[in-house]
Coordinates of C-alpha atoms and ligand atoms in Angstrom, one line a residue:
M1 CA 121.9 94.8 137.5
L2 CA 124.4 95.4 134.7
E3 CA 123.9 91.9 133.3
K4 CA 120.2 92.5 132.5
M5 CA 120.9 95.8 130.8
E6 CA 120.8 95.5 127.0
I7 CA 121.0 99.1 125.9
L8 CA 122.1 101.6 128.5
D9 CA 119.7 104.1 130.0
V10 CA 121.9 107.1 129.4
E11 CA 119.8 109.7 131.2
K12 CA 119.6 107.5 134.3
L13 CA 123.3 107.0 134.3
I14 CA 123.8 110.8 134.1
G15 CA 121.2 111.4 136.8
D16 CA 122.9 108.9 139.2
F17 CA 126.3 110.5 138.5
E18 CA 124.8 114.0 139.3
V19 CA 123.4 112.8 142.6
M20 CA 126.6 111.1 143.6
T21 CA 128.9 114.0 142.8
K22 CA 126.7 116.5 144.7
D23 CA 127.5 114.5 147.8
A24 CA 131.1 113.6 147.1
E25 CA 132.4 113.9 150.6
N26 CA 129.8 111.6 152.1
V27 CA 130.1 109.1 149.3
Q28 CA 133.9 109.0 149.9
R29 CA 133.3 108.3 153.6
E30 CA 130.8 105.5 152.7
T31 CA 133.2 104.1 150.1
L32 CA 136.1 104.0 152.6
K33 CA 133.8 102.3 155.1
M34 CA 132.8 99.6 152.6
I35 CA 136.4 99.0 151.6
L36 CA 137.5 98.6 155.2
E37 CA 134.6 96.5 156.2
E38 CA 135.0 94.1 153.2
N39 CA 138.7 93.8 153.8
G40 CA 139.1 94.3 157.5
C41 CA 140.1 90.7 158.1
A42 CA 143.0 91.0 155.7
E43 CA 146.4 90.6 157.3
Y44 CA 147.7 94.0 156.0
L45 CA 144.8 95.9 157.6
Q46 CA 144.8 93.8 160.8
N47 CA 148.4 94.9 161.4
M48 CA 147.5 98.5 161.2
G49 CA 145.6 98.7 164.5
L50 CA 142.3 100.0 163.1
N51 CA 140.4 97.7 165.3
G52 CA 137.2 98.0 163.3
R53 CA 137.3 101.7 162.8
T54 CA 136.4 102.8 159.3
D55 CA 136.4 106.6 159.5
P56 CA 138.9 108.6 157.3
E57 CA 140.6 110.2 160.3
S58 CA 141.5 106.8 161.9
F59 CA 142.4 105.4 158.5
K60 CA 144.9 108.2 157.9
A61 CA 146.3 108.0 161.4
C62 CA 146.9 104.2 161.3
V63 CA 147.7 103.3 157.7
P64 CA 150.9 104.7 156.0
L65 CA 151.3 106.0 152.5
V66 CA 153.0 103.4 150.4
T67 CA 154.5 102.8 147.0
H68 CA 154.4 99.7 145.0
K69 CA 157.8 98.7 146.4
D70 CA 156.3 98.6 149.9
L71 CA 153.5 96.3 148.9
E72 CA 155.5 94.0 146.7
P73 CA 156.2 91.4 149.3
Y74 CA 152.4 91.2 150.1
I75 CA 151.4 91.0 146.4
Q76 CA 154.1 88.4 145.9
R77 CA 152.7 86.2 148.6
V78 CA 149.2 86.6 147.0
A79 CA 150.7 85.6 143.7
D80 CA 152.5 82.6 145.3
G81 CA 149.1 81.3 146.4
A82 CA 149.1 82.2 150.1
F83 CA 146.0 80.7 151.7
S84 CA 145.1 83.4 154.3
P85 CA 143.6 86.8 153.4
I86 CA 146.6 89.1 152.8
L87 CA 145.4 92.3 151.2
T88 CA 141.7 91.6 150.6
G89 CA 139.0 89.8 152.5
K90 CA 138.1 87.7 149.5
P91 CA 140.9 85.8 147.8
I92 CA 142.5 87.5 144.8
T93 CA 142.3 85.2 141.7
T94 CA 143.9 87.3 139.1
I95 CA 147.0 89.4 138.9
S96 CA 147.5 92.4 136.5
L97 CA 150.8 93.3 135.0
S98 CA 151.2 97.0 134.8
S99 CA 153.2 98.4 131.8
G100 CA 156.2 99.4 133.9
T101 CA 157.8 101.1 130.9
T102 CA 160.2 103.4 132.8
Q103 CA 161.8 100.9 135.1
G104 CA 161.9 98.3 132.4
K105 CA 159.9 95.5 134.0
P106 CA 156.1 95.0 134.6
K107 CA 154.8 95.2 138.1
F108 CA 152.2 92.9 139.7
V109 CA 149.0 94.4 141.0
P110 CA 145.9 92.6 142.3
F111 CA 142.8 92.4 140.0
N112 CA 139.4 91.3 141.3
N113 CA 135.6 91.4 140.4
E114 CA 135.2 94.7 142.2
L115 CA 137.9 96.3 140.0
M116 CA 136.0 94.9 137.0
E117 CA 132.8 96.5 138.3
T118 CA 134.4 99.9 138.6
T119 CA 135.8 99.5 135.1
L120 CA 132.3 99.0 133.8
Q121 CA 131.0 101.9 135.8
I122 CA 133.5 104.3 134.4
Y123 CA 132.9 103.0 130.9
H124 CA 129.2 103.5 131.3
T125 CA 129.5 106.9 132.8
S126 CA 131.7 108.4 130.1
F127 CA 129.6 106.7 127.4
A128 CA 126.5 108.3 128.8
F129 CA 128.0 111.8 128.5
R130 CA 129.6 111.0 125.2
N131 CA 126.5 109.6 123.6
R132 CA 124.5 112.6 124.5
E133 CA 126.7 114.8 122.4
F134 CA 127.9 112.3 119.8
P135 CA 125.2 109.7 119.5
I136 CA 126.2 106.5 117.7
E137 CA 123.8 104.3 115.8
N138 CA 123.8 100.5 115.9
G139 CA 126.9 99.5 114.1
K140 CA 130.4 98.3 115.0
A141 CA 133.6 99.7 116.5
L142 CA 137.0 99.2 115.0
Q143 CA 138.9 98.6 118.2
F144 CA 142.6 98.2 118.1
I145 CA 142.7 96.0 121.2
Y146 CA 145.0 93.2 122.0
S147 CA 145.5 90.7 124.7
S148 CA 148.8 90.0 126.3
K149 CA 150.3 86.6 126.7
H150 CA 149.0 85.3 129.9
S151 CA 150.6 83.1 132.4
K152 CA 150.0 81.5 135.7
T153 CA 151.8 82.7 138.8
K154 CA 153.6 80.2 141.1
G155 CA 150.3 80.0 143.2
G156 CA 148.2 79.3 140.0
L157 CA 146.7 82.8 139.7
F158 CA 145.9 84.0 136.1
A159 CA 148.4 86.8 135.3
G160 CA 147.9 89.2 132.3
T161 CA 147.9 92.9 131.7
A162 CA 145.0 94.8 133.2
T163 CA 143.5 95.4 129.8
T164 CA 143.8 91.7 129.0
N165 CA 142.0 90.9 132.2
V166 CA 139.2 93.3 131.2
F167 CA 138.9 92.1 127.6
R168 CA 138.7 88.5 128.6
N169 CA 136.0 89.1 131.1
P170 CA 132.5 88.1 129.7
Q171 CA 131.2 91.4 131.2
F172 CA 133.3 93.4 128.8
K173 CA 131.5 92.1 125.7
K174 CA 128.2 92.7 127.3
A175 CA 129.2 96.2 128.2
M176 CA 130.4 96.9 124.6
T177 CA 127.1 95.6 123.2
A178 CA 125.1 97.8 125.7
M179 CA 127.2 100.7 124.5
Q180 CA 126.6 99.9 120.8
S181 CA 130.3 99.6 120.5
E182 CA 130.8 95.9 119.6
C183 CA 134.2 95.2 118.2
C184 CA 134.2 94.4 114.5
S185 CA 136.9 91.8 114.9
P186 CA 136.4 88.3 116.2
D187 CA 137.7 87.3 119.6
E188 CA 140.4 85.2 118.0
V189 CA 141.9 88.3 116.6
I190 CA 141.8 90.2 119.9
V191 CA 143.4 87.3 121.8
G192 CA 145.7 86.3 118.9
P193 CA 149.2 85.4 120.0
D194 CA 151.0 87.7 117.6
F195 CA 150.3 91.5 117.7
H196 CA 151.4 92.1 114.1
Q197 CA 149.0 89.5 112.8
S198 CA 146.2 90.8 115.0
L199 CA 146.8 94.3 113.8
Y200 CA 146.5 93.3 110.2
C201 CA 143.3 91.4 110.8
H202 CA 141.8 94.3 112.8
L203 CA 142.4 96.5 109.7
L204 CA 140.9 93.9 107.4
C205 CA 137.8 93.5 109.6
G206 CA 137.4 97.3 109.6
L207 CA 137.5 97.4 105.8
I208 CA 135.0 94.5 105.5
F209 CA 132.6 96.3 107.8
H210 CA 133.6 99.8 106.6
E211 CA 130.1 101.2 106.3
E212 CA 129.0 100.0 109.7
I213 CA 132.0 101.4 111.6
Q214 CA 130.7 104.0 114.0
L215 CA 133.9 104.6 116.0
V216 CA 137.6 103.9 115.9
S217 CA 139.1 103.2 119.3
S218 CA 141.9 101.8 121.3
T219 CA 142.9 102.0 125.0
F220 CA 145.8 104.4 124.3
A221 CA 145.8 106.6 121.2
H222 CA 149.3 105.3 120.3
S223 CA 147.8 102.1 119.0
I224 CA 145.5 103.9 116.6
V225 CA 148.4 105.9 115.1
L226 CA 150.5 102.7 114.9
A227 CA 147.6 100.9 113.1
F228 CA 147.2 103.5 110.4
R229 CA 150.9 104.0 109.9
N230 CA 150.8 100.2 109.3
F231 CA 147.9 100.6 107.0
E232 CA 150.0 102.8 104.8
Q233 CA 152.4 99.9 104.3
V234 CA 149.9 97.0 103.8
W235 CA 146.8 98.6 102.2
E236 CA 147.5 96.9 98.8
E237 CA 147.9 93.5 100.4
L238 CA 144.6 94.1 102.3
C239 CA 142.9 95.0 99.0
D240 CA 144.3 91.8 97.4
D241 CA 142.8 89.7 100.3
I242 CA 139.4 91.4 99.9
R243 CA 139.5 91.0 96.1
E244 CA 140.3 87.2 96.2
G245 CA 138.5 86.4 99.5
V246 CA 141.7 84.7 100.7
L247 CA 143.7 85.8 103.7
T248 CA 147.4 86.5 103.1
S249 CA 149.8 83.6 104.0
R250 CA 151.5 86.0 106.5
I251 CA 148.7 85.2 109.0
T252 CA 149.8 81.9 110.3
F253 CA 147.8 81.1 113.4
P254 CA 145.1 78.6 112.6
S255 CA 142.5 80.0 115.1
V256 CA 142.9 83.5 113.6
R257 CA 142.8 82.2 110.0
S258 CA 139.6 80.2 110.6
A259 CA 137.9 83.1 112.3
M260 CA 138.9 85.4 109.5
A261 CA 137.8 82.9 106.8
K262 CA 134.2 83.2 108.1
L263 CA 134.2 86.9 107.3
L264 CA 136.3 87.1 104.2
K265 CA 134.4 86.6 100.9
P266 CA 135.7 87.6 97.4
N267 CA 134.6 91.2 97.0
P268 CA 136.3 92.9 94.0
E269 CA 134.0 96.0 94.2
L270 CA 135.1 96.7 97.7
A271 CA 138.7 96.2 96.8
D272 CA 138.4 98.6 93.9
L273 CA 136.6 101.2 96.1
I274 CA 139.3 101.1 98.8
E275 CA 142.0 101.4 96.1
K276 CA 140.3 104.4 94.6
K277 CA 139.9 106.0 98.0
C278 CA 143.5 105.4 98.9
S279 CA 144.9 106.8 95.7
R280 CA 142.7 109.9 96.0
L281 CA 144.3 110.9 99.4
S282 CA 147.1 113.4 99.6
N283 CA 149.7 112.0 102.1
W284 CA 146.9 110.0 103.8
Y285 CA 145.2 113.1 105.1
G286 CA 141.6 112.2 106.2
L287 CA 142.2 108.5 105.8
I288 CA 139.9 107.5 108.6
P289 CA 136.7 109.2 107.4
E290 CA 137.5 108.2 103.8
L291 CA 137.6 104.5 104.8
F292 CA 134.8 104.7 107.3
P293 CA 132.2 107.1 106.0
N294 CA 129.9 106.7 109.1
V295 CA 132.5 107.1 111.8
K296 CA 131.3 109.5 114.5
Y297 CA 134.4 109.9 116.6
I298 CA 137.8 108.5 117.5
Y299 CA 138.2 107.3 121.1
G300 CA 141.2 106.4 123.3
I301 CA 143.3 107.9 126.0
M302 CA 144.9 111.0 124.3
T303 CA 146.2 113.0 127.2
G304 CA 149.6 112.8 129.0
S305 CA 152.2 110.8 127.2
M306 CA 149.7 110.3 124.3
E307 CA 149.6 114.0 123.4
P308 CA 152.6 113.7 121.0
Y309 CA 150.6 111.4 118.8
L310 CA 147.7 113.8 118.4
K311 CA 149.1 115.7 115.4
K312 CA 149.4 112.5 113.4
L313 CA 146.0 111.3 114.6
R314 CA 144.4 114.6 113.5
H315 CA 146.0 114.1 110.1
Y316 CA 144.4 110.7 109.7
A317 CA 141.1 111.9 111.3
A318 CA 140.6 115.3 109.4
D319 CA 137.4 116.7 110.9
V320 CA 136.3 113.6 112.8
P321 CA 136.2 114.5 116.6
L322 CA 138.9 113.1 118.8
I323 CA 137.6 112.2 122.3
S324 CA 139.9 111.2 125.1
A325 CA 139.0 108.1 127.1
D326 CA 139.0 107.9 130.9
Y327 CA 141.7 108.2 133.5
G328 CA 142.8 105.1 135.4
S329 CA 145.5 102.6 135.8
S330 CA 146.1 98.9 136.4
E331 CA 145.8 99.8 140.1
G332 CA 142.3 101.3 139.8
W333 CA 140.1 103.9 138.0
I334 CA 140.0 107.6 138.9
G335 CA 137.9 109.7 136.6
A336 CA 135.7 109.9 133.6
N337 CA 135.7 112.3 130.7
I338 CA 132.3 113.9 131.0
N339 CA 133.0 116.8 128.7
P340 CA 133.6 114.9 125.5
S341 CA 133.4 117.9 123.2
L342 CA 136.5 119.4 124.6
P343 CA 139.6 118.7 122.5
P344 CA 142.1 116.2 124.1
E345 CA 144.5 119.1 125.0
S346 CA 141.8 120.5 127.4
T347 CA 140.3 117.2 128.6
T348 CA 139.6 116.8 132.3
Y349 CA 138.5 113.8 134.3
A350 CA 135.7 114.0 136.9
V351 CA 136.6 111.7 139.8
L352 CA 133.9 109.1 140.6
P353 CA 133.6 109.3 144.4
N354 CA 132.4 105.7 144.8
I355 CA 135.1 103.8 142.9
G356 CA 137.8 104.2 145.5
Y357 CA 138.9 106.4 148.3
F358 CA 141.1 109.2 147.0
E359 CA 143.7 111.5 148.6
F360 CA 146.0 114.0 147.0
I361 CA 149.4 115.2 148.0
P362 CA 149.8 118.9 147.3
L363 CA 152.9 119.4 145.3
K364 CA 153.4 123.0 146.0
E365 CA 153.4 122.7 149.8
N366 CA 155.9 119.9 149.7
V367 CA 158.6 121.8 147.8
E368 CA 158.0 125.2 149.4
G369 CA 160.5 126.5 151.9
H370 CA 159.7 126.5 155.6
M371 CA 160.8 129.2 158.0
Q372 CA 163.0 127.7 160.8
E373 CA 163.4 129.0 164.3
N374 CA 166.8 130.7 163.4
G375 CA 165.1 132.6 160.6
N376 CA 166.6 130.5 157.8
V377 CA 164.4 129.0 155.2
S378 CA 164.6 125.2 154.9
F379 CA 163.9 123.6 151.6
L380 CA 164.2 120.0 152.9
S381 CA 161.3 118.0 151.7
T382 CA 158.5 117.8 154.2
E383 CA 156.4 114.7 155.1
P384 CA 153.6 114.7 152.5
K385 CA 150.3 115.8 154.0
P386 CA 147.5 114.6 151.7
V387 CA 144.1 116.2 151.5
G388 CA 140.8 114.6 150.7
L389 CA 138.9 114.6 147.4
T390 CA 136.7 117.5 148.2
E391 CA 139.5 119.6 149.8
V392 CA 141.7 120.0 146.7
K393 CA 142.0 123.6 145.3
V394 CA 141.5 124.7 141.8
G395 CA 144.7 125.5 140.0
E396 CA 146.9 123.4 142.2
E397 CA 148.9 120.3 141.3
Y398 CA 148.7 117.0 143.3
E399 CA 150.0 113.5 143.4
V400 CA 147.2 110.9 143.4
I401 CA 146.8 108.4 146.2
I402 CA 144.4 105.5 145.8
T403 CA 142.7 103.2 148.2
S404 CA 140.9 100.6 146.2
F405 CA 138.5 97.7 146.4
A406 CA 141.4 95.5 145.2
G407 CA 143.8 95.6 148.2
L408 CA 145.7 98.8 147.8
Y409 CA 145.6 101.2 150.7
R410 CA 146.9 104.8 150.5
Y411 CA 148.9 103.8 147.4
R412 CA 151.0 106.5 145.7
L413 CA 150.1 106.2 142.1
G414 CA 153.0 108.4 141.0
D415 CA 150.8 110.6 138.7
V416 CA 150.6 114.4 138.9
V417 CA 147.3 116.0 138.2
K418 CA 146.0 119.6 138.2
V419 CA 142.6 120.5 139.5
M420 CA 140.8 122.5 136.8
G421 CA 137.5 122.9 138.5
F422 CA 134.6 121.0 140.1
H423 CA 131.7 119.1 138.8
N424 CA 129.2 119.5 141.7
S425 CA 131.5 118.7 144.6
T426 CA 133.9 116.3 142.8
P427 CA 137.1 117.7 141.3
E428 CA 137.8 117.7 137.5
L429 CA 141.4 116.7 137.0
K430 CA 143.8 117.4 134.2
F431 CA 146.5 114.7 133.8
V432 CA 149.9 116.5 134.0
C433 CA 152.6 113.8 134.0
R434 CA 154.2 110.9 135.8
R435 CA 156.0 112.2 138.9
N436 CA 159.1 110.2 138.7
L437 CA 160.0 111.0 135.0
M438 CA 162.5 113.6 135.7
L439 CA 165.5 114.7 133.8
T440 CA 167.9 115.8 136.5
I441 CA 171.6 116.1 136.8
N442 CA 172.0 118.6 139.7
I443 CA 169.6 121.3 140.7
D444 CA 167.6 121.0 137.4
K445 CA 164.2 119.2 137.3
N446 CA 162.4 118.5 134.1
T447 CA 159.3 116.4 133.9
E448 CA 157.8 114.4 131.1
K449 CA 155.6 117.4 130.3
D450 CA 158.7 119.7 130.0
L451 CA 160.3 117.2 127.7
Q452 CA 157.1 117.0 125.6
L453 CA 156.9 120.8 125.3
A454 CA 160.5 121.0 124.3
V455 CA 160.1 118.3 121.6
E456 CA 156.9 120.0 120.3
E457 CA 158.8 123.3 119.9
A458 CA 161.8 121.8 118.1
A459 CA 159.6 119.6 115.9
K460 CA 158.1 122.7 114.4
L461 CA 161.4 123.2 112.6
I462 CA 161.2 119.9 110.8
A463 CA 157.5 120.3 110.2
E464 CA 158.5 123.2 107.8
E465 CA 160.2 120.4 105.8
K466 CA 157.2 118.2 105.9
R467 CA 158.9 115.8 108.4
E468 CA 157.6 114.7 111.8
V469 CA 159.0 113.2 115.0
I470 CA 157.6 109.7 115.0
D471 CA 158.6 109.0 118.6
F472 CA 161.1 110.2 121.2
S473 CA 162.7 109.4 124.4
S474 CA 165.5 110.7 126.7
N475 CA 168.1 110.0 129.3
V476 CA 171.0 111.7 131.0
D477 CA 174.5 110.9 130.1
V478 CA 176.8 111.4 133.2
S479 CA 179.6 109.2 131.9
A480 CA 181.7 112.4 131.5
D481 CA 181.8 115.5 133.6
P482 CA 179.6 117.6 133.3
G483 CA 176.7 115.4 132.5
H484 CA 174.2 116.3 129.8
Y485 CA 170.7 115.5 128.5
V486 CA 170.3 113.2 125.6
I487 CA 167.2 113.3 123.5
F488 CA 166.5 110.5 121.0
W489 CA 164.4 111.2 117.9
E490 CA 163.0 109.0 115.2
I491 CA 162.0 111.1 112.3
S492 CA 159.8 110.3 109.3
G493 CA 162.4 111.1 106.6
E494 CA 165.6 112.9 105.7
V495 CA 166.3 116.3 107.4
S496 CA 169.5 118.3 106.7
D497 CA 172.2 118.6 109.3
E498 CA 171.7 122.3 109.4
V499 CA 168.1 122.0 110.5
L500 CA 168.8 119.2 113.0
K501 CA 171.5 121.3 114.6
E502 CA 168.9 124.1 115.0
C503 CA 166.5 121.5 116.5
C504 CA 169.1 120.5 119.0
N505 CA 169.7 124.1 120.0
C506 CA 165.9 124.7 120.2
L507 CA 165.5 121.6 122.5
D508 CA 168.3 122.9 124.8
R509 CA 166.7 126.4 124.9
S510 CA 163.2 125.0 125.5
F511 CA 164.0 123.5 128.9
V512 CA 163.2 126.7 130.8
D513 CA 163.4 125.4 134.3
A514 CA 165.6 127.9 136.2
G515 CA 167.8 125.1 137.6
Y516 CA 168.6 123.9 134.1
V517 CA 169.2 127.3 132.6
S518 CA 171.5 128.5 135.3
S519 CA 173.4 125.1 135.2
R520 CA 173.8 125.4 131.5
K521 CA 175.1 128.9 131.7
V522 CA 177.9 128.0 134.0
N523 CA 178.5 124.6 132.2
A524 CA 177.5 122.6 135.3
I525 CA 175.3 120.7 132.7
G526 CA 176.9 120.1 129.3
P527 CA 175.4 120.9 125.9
L528 CA 172.2 118.9 125.2
E529 CA 172.7 116.1 122.7
L530 CA 170.2 115.1 120.0
R531 CA 170.6 111.6 118.8
V532 CA 168.6 110.8 115.7
V533 CA 167.9 107.0 115.5
W534 CA 167.1 104.9 112.4
K535 CA 163.5 104.4 111.3
G536 CA 162.0 101.5 113.1
T537 CA 164.0 101.9 116.3
F538 CA 160.9 102.6 118.5
H539 CA 159.2 99.6 116.9
K540 CA 162.1 97.5 118.2
I541 CA 161.5 99.0 121.7
L542 CA 157.8 98.1 121.5
D543 CA 158.7 94.5 120.4
H544 CA 161.1 94.3 123.3
Y545 CA 158.3 95.2 125.8
L546 CA 156.0 92.7 124.1
R547 CA 158.5 90.0 124.6
L548 CA 158.6 90.9 128.3
G549 CA 154.8 90.3 128.5
A550 CA 153.6 93.9 127.9
V551 CA 150.7 94.5 125.5
V552 CA 150.3 97.0 122.7
S553 CA 147.0 98.2 124.2
Q554 CA 148.7 99.5 127.3
F555 CA 152.0 100.5 125.7
K556 CA 153.5 103.9 126.5
T557 CA 156.9 104.7 125.0
P558 CA 159.3 105.3 127.9
R559 CA 160.0 109.0 127.6
Y560 CA 162.8 108.7 130.0
V561 CA 165.0 105.6 130.1
E562 CA 166.4 104.7 133.5
P563 CA 170.2 104.0 133.6
T564 CA 169.3 100.5 134.7
N565 CA 167.1 99.8 131.7
N566 CA 170.0 98.2 129.8
K567 CA 168.1 96.6 127.0
V568 CA 166.3 99.8 125.9
L569 CA 169.4 101.8 126.2
Q570 CA 171.2 99.2 124.1
I571 CA 168.5 99.3 121.4
L572 CA 168.7 103.1 121.3
G573 CA 172.5 103.1 121.4
D574 CA 172.8 100.6 118.6
N575 CA 170.5 102.6 116.3
V576 CA 172.0 106.1 116.4
A577 CA 172.3 107.4 112.9
K578 CA 173.5 110.9 113.7
N579 CA 174.1 113.0 116.7
Y580 CA 174.3 116.8 117.4
F581 CA 175.5 118.9 120.4
S582 CA 173.8 122.1 121.2
T583 CA 175.6 125.4 120.8
A584 CA 172.7 127.4 122.4
F585 CA 174.6 128.5 125.5
Ligands
AMP1 P1 149.3 101.1 133.4 O1 150.6 101.1 134.2 O2 149.5 100.4 132.1 O3 148.2 100.6 134.2 O4 149.0 102.6 133.0 C1 148.5 103.5 134.0 C2 149.1 104.9 133.8 O5 148.8 105.4 132.5 C3 148.5 105.9 134.7 O6 149.1 105.8 136.0 C4 148.9 107.2 134.0 O7 150.2 107.5 134.2 C5 148.6 106.8 132.5 N1 147.2 107.1 132.2 C6 146.1 106.4 132.3 N2 145.0 107.1 131.9 C7 145.5 108.2 131.5 C8 144.8 109.4 130.9 N3 143.5 109.4 130.7 N4 145.6 110.4 130.6 C9 146.9 110.4 130.7 N5 147.6 109.3 131.2 C10 146.9 108.3 131.6

């Protein structure tokens, strides 16, 4: 059906979504039934004793909750080319590499046509709602998208990042055309083997088509900020290329050069115009609308670990709306942003009840104390008791569990979400953080969100000096007793020692978790340390992940670096310019 569609029928898409979400519970039952019928012959499900039953109750009773580690041996056999159905009824032909930024190595997850279909469904759904409020005209999109290096697994399966698998699928281009969001760059640029060269060419294509650009987008907002930070460095070179109609010799890949040669013609008027626009700007404020006068909005995932980039993005965007893209993962999609006029800080994602079967582990219940027979309260963690999609409660936080059409059953995704309300009978989720990103030394527990809030607070002190935190990360140093938190900052310019000492104290004070504060007061946790790293350090971390096979499109700076992630720790350690210890307690 999608193949025939040239321009999307937005009202019909919204109508279908309304009908489906009014009956979310039944749709979930039906979806589970379909997943189990399609994949019932797979070894994994055969071993669970379902014996053909497809109802949620039997499913929950027979199939255990799992993490990626539990499924790894099965996925490995699929990747090694096992002949029999292992996780899915139909053979898996493609493997996705998830970003794996915390642990330091990408994970394998299955990718199949059904996952591609759900990707398109979520793209179409959010587009329908977005286009109703922010209609775009026929034009082009400046999309900072990149393919990863792809490889073949031992069994001959194609392996690339999930976004690469999506971008390379012919359905993707059709969907972009149907959504009037065709990428202004040629395919050779998107699949180009060197990210730096592709980024330069994306910018150049954007400038060539500057009047046609309707939206600027990327998968995660980080790539947009990275692109325009780069623009600040290379804009004169871009103008030279446009003036002469000759591509800089820095672009070396023949396929990319010849694709760009077809677009690039000498255009001194355009070069002059861009130069004039750039020199008019004050500190690059409003760069995006200045370069692209018809841009309607900026689009990409902007919640969770992307929030720290919003300040810079707003600076470049001025009054162009920022709209967060949908919520999903290499393992499967979860929800669409159907309220695009909300700012990213308030964005929620409405779960699509037919793209997977969803369960939620209530976080409150699992950490609450339980009264024992002897009257004592036990705080031992209890067996997680997930609830169904329509059973979640507004205001509560949950860990997401996915059962997908691509061979994952009751899979703990590791994300924490908060239920903000319901759209008909499907919940609207706010992304909170990754569950396992936890700064902890003894009884303290701080999540990615806590770290982000602390950094935001302390960064206000350098904002007074017109400086910003370009990127940040953390770990715990337990090499001496007591252990302490270490926060790494890359900043945009010089800041005095006095102010940085204050920032360090502010970071320490901003972790308000009771376990942390009480431990700090009795020195069971030592003074927090702020390590300021040289400019470009986080770029080295990005490059390191790219060498491992990650892709910029899916890159998320690791906010917490595991002690086993030696390479990233080494990059950070080798680049410390200054360090400060808190005197806040
Ligand atoms: P990947 O491992 O590269 O597939 O990335 C998937 C992860 O990115 C998810 O599990 C989330 O932690 C994060 N993510 C994806 N979409 C969003 C979103 N809309 N908001 C916040 N975080 C997201």
